[in-house]
Coordinates of C-alpha atoms in Angstrom, one line a residue:
M1 CA 84.8 53.6 80.3
M2 CA 83.3 55.9 82.8
T3 CA 84.1 59.6 82.2
T4 CA 85.5 61.5 85.1
R5 CA 84.9 65.2 85.7
I6 CA 87.7 67.2 87.3
L7 CA 87.2 70.8 88.6
Q8 CA 89.9 73.4 88.5
I9 CA 90.3 77.1 88.1
C10 CA 93.4 78.1 86.2
I11 CA 94.8 80.0 83.2
P12 CA 95.8 77.6 80.4
V13 CA 99.5 78.0 81.1
L14 CA 102.6 76.0 81.9
T15 CA 101.4 75.0 85.3
I16 CA 98.0 73.4 85.6
V17 CA 96.8 71.5 88.6
V18 CA 93.6 69.3 88.7
L19 CA 91.4 67.8 91.4
A20 CA 89.3 64.7 90.9
L21 CA 85.7 65.2 91.9
G22 CA 84.0 61.9 90.8
P23 CA 81.8 60.6 88.0
V24 CA 79.8 62.8 85.6
P25 CA 76.1 62.2 86.0
A26 CA 74.1 61.3 82.9
R27 CA 72.0 64.2 81.7
A28 CA 70.0 62.7 78.8
E29 CA 67.3 65.2 79.3
E30 CA 69.7 68.0 78.5
S31 CA 71.2 66.4 75.4
Q32 CA 70.9 68.3 72.2
T33 CA 70.2 66.8 68.8
I34 CA 73.1 67.3 66.2
P35 CA 71.8 69.3 63.2
L36 CA 71.7 66.9 60.2
Q37 CA 72.6 69.6 57.7
E38 CA 75.8 70.5 59.5
I39 CA 76.8 66.8 59.8
Q40 CA 76.2 66.5 56.0
T41 CA 78.5 69.5 55.4
F42 CA 81.1 68.1 57.7
S43 CA 81.0 64.7 55.9
Q44 CA 81.3 66.4 52.6
V45 CA 84.4 68.4 53.6
F46 CA 85.9 65.3 55.2
A47 CA 85.4 63.4 52.0
L48 CA 86.8 66.1 49.8
I49 CA 90.0 66.4 51.9
K50 CA 90.4 62.6 51.8
S51 CA 90.0 62.5 48.0
D52 CA 91.5 65.8 46.7
Y53 CA 94.0 67.2 49.3
V54 CA 97.5 67.4 47.9
D55 CA 98.9 65.1 50.6
P56 CA 97.2 62.0 52.1
S57 CA 95.8 62.6 55.5
S58 CA 94.9 60.0 58.1
D59 CA 91.3 59.8 59.5
Q60 CA 92.7 60.3 63.0
K61 CA 94.5 63.5 62.1
L62 CA 91.5 65.0 60.5
M63 CA 89.1 64.0 63.3
Q64 CA 91.5 65.2 66.0
G65 CA 91.8 68.5 64.2
A66 CA 88.0 68.9 63.8
I67 CA 87.5 68.3 67.6
A68 CA 90.2 70.8 68.5
G69 CA 88.7 73.4 66.1
M70 CA 85.2 72.9 67.5
V71 CA 86.4 73.5 71.1
H72 CA 88.7 76.4 70.0
A73 CA 85.6 78.2 68.8
L74 CA 84.2 78.5 72.4
D75 CA 86.6 80.6 74.5
P76 CA 90.3 80.9 75.2
H77 CA 90.3 78.4 78.2
S78 CA 88.4 75.5 76.7
A79 CA 90.6 73.0 75.0
Y80 CA 90.7 69.4 73.6
L81 CA 93.7 67.4 75.1
T82 CA 95.0 64.5 73.1
P83 CA 96.0 61.4 75.2
K84 CA 99.6 62.6 75.0
E85 CA 98.7 66.2 76.1
W86 CA 96.6 64.8 79.0
K87 CA 99.5 62.8 80.3
Q88 CA 101.8 65.9 80.1
M89 CA 99.2 67.9 82.0
Q90 CA 99.2 65.4 84.8
V91 CA 102.9 65.8 85.3
F92 CA 102.4 69.2 87.0
T93 CA 100.0 68.1 89.8
D94 CA 102.8 68.3 92.4
G95 CA 104.3 71.7 91.3
R96 CA 107.5 70.1 89.9
F97 CA 108.3 70.2 86.2
G98 CA 111.0 70.9 83.7
G99 CA 111.1 74.2 81.8
V100 CA 111.9 77.9 82.1
G101 CA 109.2 79.1 84.6
I102 CA 106.8 81.3 82.8
E103 CA 103.0 81.4 82.7
I104 CA 101.7 81.9 79.1
T105 CA 98.4 82.3 77.4
P106 CA 97.3 82.5 73.8
D107 CA 97.0 86.0 72.3
H108 CA 95.7 86.3 68.7
G109 CA 97.9 83.4 67.4
L110 CA 100.9 84.4 69.5
L111 CA 101.8 83.8 73.1
R112 CA 101.7 86.4 75.9
V113 CA 103.5 86.1 79.2
V114 CA 101.1 86.3 82.1
T115 CA 103.9 86.2 84.6
P116 CA 107.3 84.7 85.3
I117 CA 107.3 82.4 88.3
D118 CA 109.4 83.5 91.3
G119 CA 112.9 82.1 91.5
T120 CA 112.9 80.5 88.0
P121 CA 115.2 81.0 85.0
A122 CA 112.5 83.3 83.4
A123 CA 112.3 85.5 86.5
R124 CA 116.1 85.7 86.8
A125 CA 116.4 86.6 83.2
G126 CA 114.1 89.6 83.6
I127 CA 111.2 88.4 81.5
H128 CA 108.2 90.6 82.3
A129 CA 104.4 90.1 82.5
G130 CA 103.0 91.3 79.2
D131 CA 106.0 90.3 77.0
L132 CA 104.9 88.8 73.7
I133 CA 106.7 85.7 72.6
I134 CA 107.1 85.7 68.8
K135 CA 109.8 83.1 68.3
I136 CA 111.1 80.0 70.2
N137 CA 114.5 78.8 69.1
G138 CA 114.2 81.0 66.0
K139 CA 110.8 79.4 65.0
A140 CA 107.8 81.7 64.7
V141 CA 105.1 80.8 67.2
E142 CA 102.2 82.2 65.2
G143 CA 99.7 79.5 64.8
L144 CA 101.8 77.0 66.8
G145 CA 99.3 76.6 69.6
L146 CA 99.7 76.6 73.3
Q147 CA 100.6 73.0 73.9
K148 CA 103.2 72.8 71.1
A149 CA 104.8 76.0 72.3
V150 CA 105.0 74.6 75.8
D151 CA 106.6 71.4 74.4
E152 CA 109.2 73.6 72.6
M153 CA 110.2 75.4 75.7
R154 CA 110.6 72.2 77.8
G155 CA 113.6 70.0 77.5
K156 CA 116.5 68.4 79.4
P157 CA 117.5 70.4 82.5
G158 CA 120.7 72.3 81.7
S159 CA 119.9 72.7 78.0
Q160 CA 119.1 76.1 76.6
V161 CA 116.1 77.6 74.8
S162 CA 116.0 81.0 73.0
L163 CA 112.9 83.2 73.2
T164 CA 112.4 86.3 71.0
L165 CA 110.1 88.8 72.8
L166 CA 108.3 92.0 72.0
R167 CA 107.6 94.4 74.9
P168 CA 104.5 96.6 75.0
H169 CA 105.1 99.9 73.0
S170 CA 108.4 98.5 71.6
S171 CA 109.1 97.5 68.0
V172 CA 112.5 96.1 68.7
P173 CA 112.6 92.4 69.3
L174 CA 114.5 91.2 72.4
Q175 CA 116.2 87.8 72.4
V176 CA 116.7 86.0 75.7
T177 CA 118.5 82.7 76.2
L178 CA 117.4 80.6 79.1
T179 CA 118.8 77.5 80.7
R180 CA 116.1 74.9 81.4
A181 CA 115.8 73.7 84.9
I182 CA 113.6 71.4 87.1
I183 CA 111.1 73.9 88.4
K184 CA 110.1 73.2 92.0
V185 CA 107.8 76.1 92.9
Q186 CA 107.9 77.4 96.4
S187 CA 104.5 78.9 96.5
V188 CA 104.7 80.6 99.9
R189 CA 107.4 82.8 101.3
Y190 CA 107.2 85.0 104.4
Q191 CA 109.3 87.2 106.7
M192 CA 109.0 90.1 109.1
I193 CA 109.2 93.3 107.0
A194 CA 109.3 95.7 109.9
P195 CA 109.0 95.3 113.7
D196 CA 105.6 93.7 114.4
Y197 CA 104.6 93.7 110.6
G198 CA 104.6 90.6 108.5
Y199 CA 105.0 90.0 104.7
L200 CA 103.6 86.9 103.0
R201 CA 104.1 86.2 99.3
I202 CA 102.2 83.6 97.4
S203 CA 103.6 83.0 93.9
Q204 CA 100.8 80.5 92.9
F205 CA 98.2 78.2 94.4
Q206 CA 99.2 74.5 94.7
D207 CA 97.6 71.6 96.5
N208 CA 99.6 72.4 99.7
T209 CA 99.4 76.2 99.6
G210 CA 96.6 76.6 102.1
N211 CA 98.4 74.6 104.8
A212 CA 101.6 76.5 104.0
V213 CA 99.9 79.9 104.4
Q214 CA 98.4 78.9 107.8
A215 CA 101.9 77.7 108.9
A216 CA 103.5 80.9 107.7
V217 CA 100.9 83.1 109.6
K218 CA 101.6 81.1 112.8
E219 CA 105.3 81.6 112.4
L220 CA 104.9 85.3 111.8
E221 CA 102.8 85.6 114.9
K222 CA 105.5 83.8 116.9
D223 CA 108.2 86.1 115.5
A224 CA 106.2 89.1 116.7
D225 CA 105.7 87.5 120.1
G226 CA 102.0 87.2 119.5
K227 CA 101.7 90.9 118.8
L228 CA 101.6 91.0 115.0
K229 CA 100.1 94.5 114.1
G230 CA 99.5 93.8 110.4
L231 CA 100.2 91.7 107.3
I232 CA 101.0 92.5 103.7
L233 CA 99.7 89.7 101.5
D234 CA 101.5 89.9 98.1
L235 CA 99.6 88.3 95.2
R236 CA 101.2 90.3 92.4
N237 CA 102.0 88.2 89.3
N238 CA 100.2 85.2 90.9
P239 CA 98.5 83.4 88.0
G240 CA 96.2 81.3 90.2
G241 CA 96.1 77.5 90.4
V242 CA 94.1 75.2 92.6
L243 CA 90.7 76.6 93.7
Q244 CA 90.6 74.8 97.0
A245 CA 94.0 76.2 97.9
G246 CA 92.6 79.7 97.2
V247 CA 89.6 79.0 99.4
E248 CA 91.8 77.7 102.3
T249 CA 94.0 80.8 102.0
A250 CA 91.0 83.2 102.3
D251 CA 89.6 81.1 105.2
T252 CA 92.9 81.7 107.0
F253 CA 92.0 85.4 107.5
L254 CA 88.2 85.1 107.9
N255 CA 86.0 84.1 110.8
Q256 CA 83.0 83.3 108.7
G257 CA 81.2 84.4 105.5
L258 CA 81.1 83.6 101.8
I259 CA 84.4 83.3 100.0
V260 CA 83.3 82.6 96.4
Y261 CA 80.4 81.1 94.5
T262 CA 80.1 79.7 91.0
K263 CA 77.2 79.7 88.5
G264 CA 76.8 77.6 85.4
R265 CA 74.1 75.9 83.2
T266 CA 73.9 72.8 85.3
G267 CA 73.2 72.3 89.0
S268 CA 76.5 70.6 89.5
S269 CA 78.2 73.8 88.4
D270 CA 76.6 75.9 91.1
M271 CA 78.7 75.8 94.2
R272 CA 79.3 78.0 97.3
F273 CA 82.5 78.1 99.4
R274 CA 82.3 79.5 102.9
A275 CA 84.8 80.4 105.6
H276 CA 84.8 78.5 108.8
G277 CA 87.5 80.4 110.7
P278 CA 89.0 81.3 113.0
D279 CA 90.9 84.3 111.6
L280 CA 94.5 83.4 112.5
L281 CA 95.5 87.0 112.6
H282 CA 92.8 87.8 115.2
G283 CA 91.6 90.9 113.3
A284 CA 95.0 92.5 112.7
P285 CA 94.8 94.5 109.4
V286 CA 95.7 93.0 106.1
I287 CA 96.7 94.8 102.8
V288 CA 96.6 92.7 99.6
L289 CA 98.9 93.7 96.8
I290 CA 97.7 92.9 93.2
N291 CA 98.5 93.9 89.6
G292 CA 97.6 92.8 86.1
G293 CA 99.4 89.5 86.6
T294 CA 97.1 88.6 89.5
A295 CA 94.6 86.0 88.1
S296 CA 92.1 83.2 88.8
A297 CA 92.4 81.8 92.3
A298 CA 94.5 84.8 93.4
E299 CA 91.5 87.0 92.3
I300 CA 89.2 84.8 94.4
V301 CA 91.3 85.4 97.5
T302 CA 91.5 89.1 96.8
G303 CA 87.7 89.5 96.1
A304 CA 86.8 87.6 99.2
L305 CA 89.0 89.6 101.5
K306 CA 87.9 92.8 99.9
D307 CA 84.2 92.2 99.9
D308 CA 84.1 90.7 103.4
G309 CA 85.7 93.9 104.7
R310 CA 88.8 92.0 105.8
A311 CA 91.5 93.6 103.7
L312 CA 92.5 96.8 101.9
V313 CA 93.5 96.0 98.3
L314 CA 96.4 98.1 96.8
G315 CA 97.9 98.0 93.3
S316 CA 96.4 97.9 89.8
R317 CA 93.4 96.1 88.4
S318 CA 93.8 92.3 88.2
F319 CA 93.8 90.1 85.1
G320 CA 90.1 89.2 85.1
K321 CA 90.1 85.4 84.7
G322 CA 86.8 84.4 86.3
S323 CA 85.8 81.2 84.6
V324 CA 85.7 77.6 85.9
Q325 CA 87.1 74.8 83.7
S326 CA 86.0 71.2 84.2
V327 CA 88.3 68.6 82.8
I328 CA 86.4 65.6 81.5
R329 CA 88.2 62.3 80.7
L330 CA 87.4 60.8 77.3
D331 CA 87.3 57.2 76.3
N332 CA 90.3 57.6 74.0
G333 CA 92.6 58.5 76.9
G334 CA 92.4 62.3 76.2
A335 CA 90.4 64.9 77.9
L336 CA 88.1 67.9 77.3
K337 CA 88.8 71.0 79.3
L338 CA 85.5 72.9 79.1
T339 CA 84.4 76.2 80.7
T340 CA 81.3 75.2 82.7
A341 CA 80.8 78.1 85.1
L342 CA 81.8 81.6 86.2
Y343 CA 82.7 82.6 89.7
Y344 CA 81.5 85.5 91.7
T345 CA 82.9 87.4 94.7
P346 CA 80.8 87.6 97.9
A347 CA 79.3 90.9 96.7
G348 CA 78.0 89.3 93.6
C349 CA 80.6 90.7 91.3
S350 CA 81.9 88.6 88.4
I351 CA 85.6 88.9 87.9
Q352 CA 85.4 87.6 84.3
G353 CA 86.9 90.1 81.9
Q354 CA 86.9 92.8 84.5
G355 CA 89.2 91.8 87.3
I356 CA 89.4 93.2 90.9
V357 CA 89.5 96.9 91.3
P358 CA 91.9 97.9 94.1
N359 CA 90.8 100.2 96.9
V360 CA 94.0 102.2 96.4
A361 CA 95.2 102.3 92.8
I362 CA 98.9 102.8 92.0
V363 CA 99.1 104.9 88.9
P364 CA 102.4 105.7 87.0
S365 CA 103.0 109.4 87.1
N366 CA 104.7 109.3 83.7
P367 CA 102.2 109.3 80.7
E368 CA 104.4 106.9 78.8
E369 CA 104.5 104.5 81.7
R370 CA 100.7 104.8 82.0
Q371 CA 100.4 103.7 78.3
I372 CA 102.6 100.7 78.9
D373 CA 100.6 99.8 82.0
A374 CA 97.4 100.0 80.1
A375 CA 98.8 97.8 77.3
L376 CA 99.5 94.8 79.5
L377 CA 97.3 91.9 78.6
K378 CA 94.0 91.4 80.3
E379 CA 91.4 88.6 80.0
S380 CA 89.1 91.1 78.3
E381 CA 91.6 91.3 75.4
L382 CA 91.8 87.6 74.7
E383 CA 90.2 86.4 71.5
G384 CA 86.8 84.8 72.2
M385 CA 86.7 86.0 75.8
L386 CA 83.5 85.2 77.6
E387 CA 81.5 88.2 78.7
A388 CA 79.8 88.1 82.1
P389 CA 76.7 90.0 83.1
D390 CA 77.7 92.1 86.1
Q391 CA 76.5 94.8 88.4
C392 CA 79.9 95.9 89.5
Q393 CA 81.4 97.4 86.3
K394 CA 81.5 100.9 87.6
V395 CA 83.5 100.2 90.7
Q396 CA 86.4 102.7 91.1
P397 CA 89.3 103.0 93.4
Q398 CA 88.8 105.1 96.5
F399 CA 92.2 106.6 96.3
E400 CA 95.0 106.9 93.7
I401 CA 98.7 107.1 94.5
A402 CA 101.1 108.4 91.7
E403 CA 104.2 106.1 91.3
P404 CA 107.3 108.1 90.3
T405 CA 109.2 107.0 87.3
P406 CA 112.3 105.1 88.4
P407 CA 115.8 106.1 87.2
A408 CA 116.6 105.0 83.7
T409 CA 119.2 102.5 84.8
N410 CA 116.7 100.7 87.2
Q411 CA 114.0 100.9 84.5
Q412 CA 116.1 99.1 82.0
K413 CA 117.4 96.5 84.4
Q414 CA 114.2 95.5 86.2
T415 CA 115.7 92.4 87.6
P416 CA 113.3 90.7 90.0
S417 CA 114.6 90.3 93.6
E418 CA 114.2 87.0 95.4
G419 CA 112.5 88.7 98.3
P420 CA 110.8 92.0 99.4
D421 CA 112.9 95.1 99.0
L422 CA 111.4 98.3 100.5
A423 CA 114.1 100.4 98.9
T424 CA 113.2 99.5 95.3
D425 CA 109.5 98.4 95.6
F426 CA 107.4 101.5 95.7
V427 CA 104.1 99.6 96.0
L428 CA 105.4 97.6 98.9
R429 CA 106.7 100.7 100.6
K430 CA 103.4 102.5 100.4
A431 CA 101.6 99.4 101.7
L432 CA 103.7 99.4 104.8
E433 CA 103.2 103.1 105.3
I434 CA 99.4 102.7 105.1
L435 CA 99.5 99.6 107.4
Q436 CA 101.5 101.6 110.0
G437 CA 98.9 104.3 109.9
N438 CA 101.2 106.9 108.3
A439 CA 99.8 109.6 106.0
V440 CA 100.7 109.0 102.3
E441 CA 100.4 111.3 99.2
V442 CA 97.2 110.6 97.3
M443 CA 95.7 112.2 94.2
Q444 CA 92.7 114.4 94.9
D445 CA 91.1 116.7 92.3
G446 CA 94.2 116.5 90.3
K447 CA 96.5 117.5 93.2
S448 CA 98.7 115.5 95.5
V449 CA 97.6 115.7 99.2
K450 CA 98.8 113.9 102.3
K451 CA 96.2 111.6 103.8
V452 CA 95.8 108.6 106.2
V453 CA 94.1 105.8 104.2
P454 CA 91.6 104.1 106.6
L455 CA 92.0 100.3 107.0
P456 CA 89.1 98.0 107.3
I457 CA 88.3 97.1 110.9
Y458 CA 87.5 93.4 111.1
P459 CA 85.8 91.7 114.1
S460 CA 88.4 89.7 116.0
R461 CA 88.0 87.0 118.6
D462 CA 90.0 88.7 121.4
K463 CA 89.9 92.1 122.9
N464 CA 93.6 92.7 122.6
A465 CA 93.5 92.2 118.9
D466 CA 90.5 94.6 118.6
A467 CA 92.6 97.3 120.4
R468 CA 95.5 96.7 118.1
V469 CA 93.3 97.1 115.0
K470 CA 91.9 100.4 116.2
A471 CA 95.3 101.7 117.2
A472 CA 96.7 100.9 113.8

């Protein structure tokens, strides 16, 4: 049976989407000899388990466990998928699945919430990015593994599942009961947020997201009678997804230039993705919103628009998931998900373990809130995280804006809204003020001063658009 290689960029989470790229070329010249001494040790341990372990174990169980352990020793995103797990993984290629709607990742034997997905039971229940799942239906998750934990959370739509959570800097467990549902993710939402200013939210990148983004931009232009003065692109708590969808999204706002490139050990791992244009906004300014839940393909889009001088990035440092996983079909019907490359922004910056640093950082004014913000999980804190050589480690925000502590009632509730809310969303409000050219309070030498934050001026394809950019 011919193995098939599949390329994707994603966090190992509830929603995984894959793209077939064709057969794997034979690379006999790169094959490595297996050390005989290690094989002898393996055989000895195998034989001892078969003969002396208190309960009989099947050969298949032991070999499957050995393979899984070997891959687990690599990095958090490489994994061996049994035939059953591979079939389950394929269920999600159309963005429709049963469950509660959270993106999770392993964290030192437990499970950490990367983000709840917009409009799902988890989002409506107020589950937060950074929450640590310690029990599912009363069973401890420690050592359970990602796939088994996902299986526990899935079930018949309408049935219930109980999650026991720990929040950063809290020792009191929180129990949440969720009603499972068929999750049909609407990856793109948009609306006019102010006269002549658009808002576009991408919750994750699916196969059709690129086309949906282009259609949304055209609709926003139509709503503004062709005079759209600016756009807020909200990628907060976007865990990533399909690489090509991220590339198509970045291309929507670019005329030309490099979007992202990957580097690995083999020639097939080295790829470059370029924009072909045209910029559908004709140079109108863009502000991208990010936070610690912005990961993978969402970081690709952010890095491209930032490095190409197309957008101002506002928020907090992103997750830092900058590795490429190739999914290789195996003869037994399973698959090997293997990290084969790292991706880099147009400026040559690796995102792996570092994330994207915003141009304008939103910093909680309350010291306690700053501690909680710093405690949110990042790629760099994952066990076995790959470190990437990089020249961009010392990049710092150009400006900082202090976010006031919300009233205690709002702080406790924190129920996500189904759409943008300028009254309660401080980050969104500041983005609109900057986009409109208004002065905002920024931190300078430890003091708060009013300042107009300059927006990137991007070459447009019509003179009227150039005038609008300069006026903004």
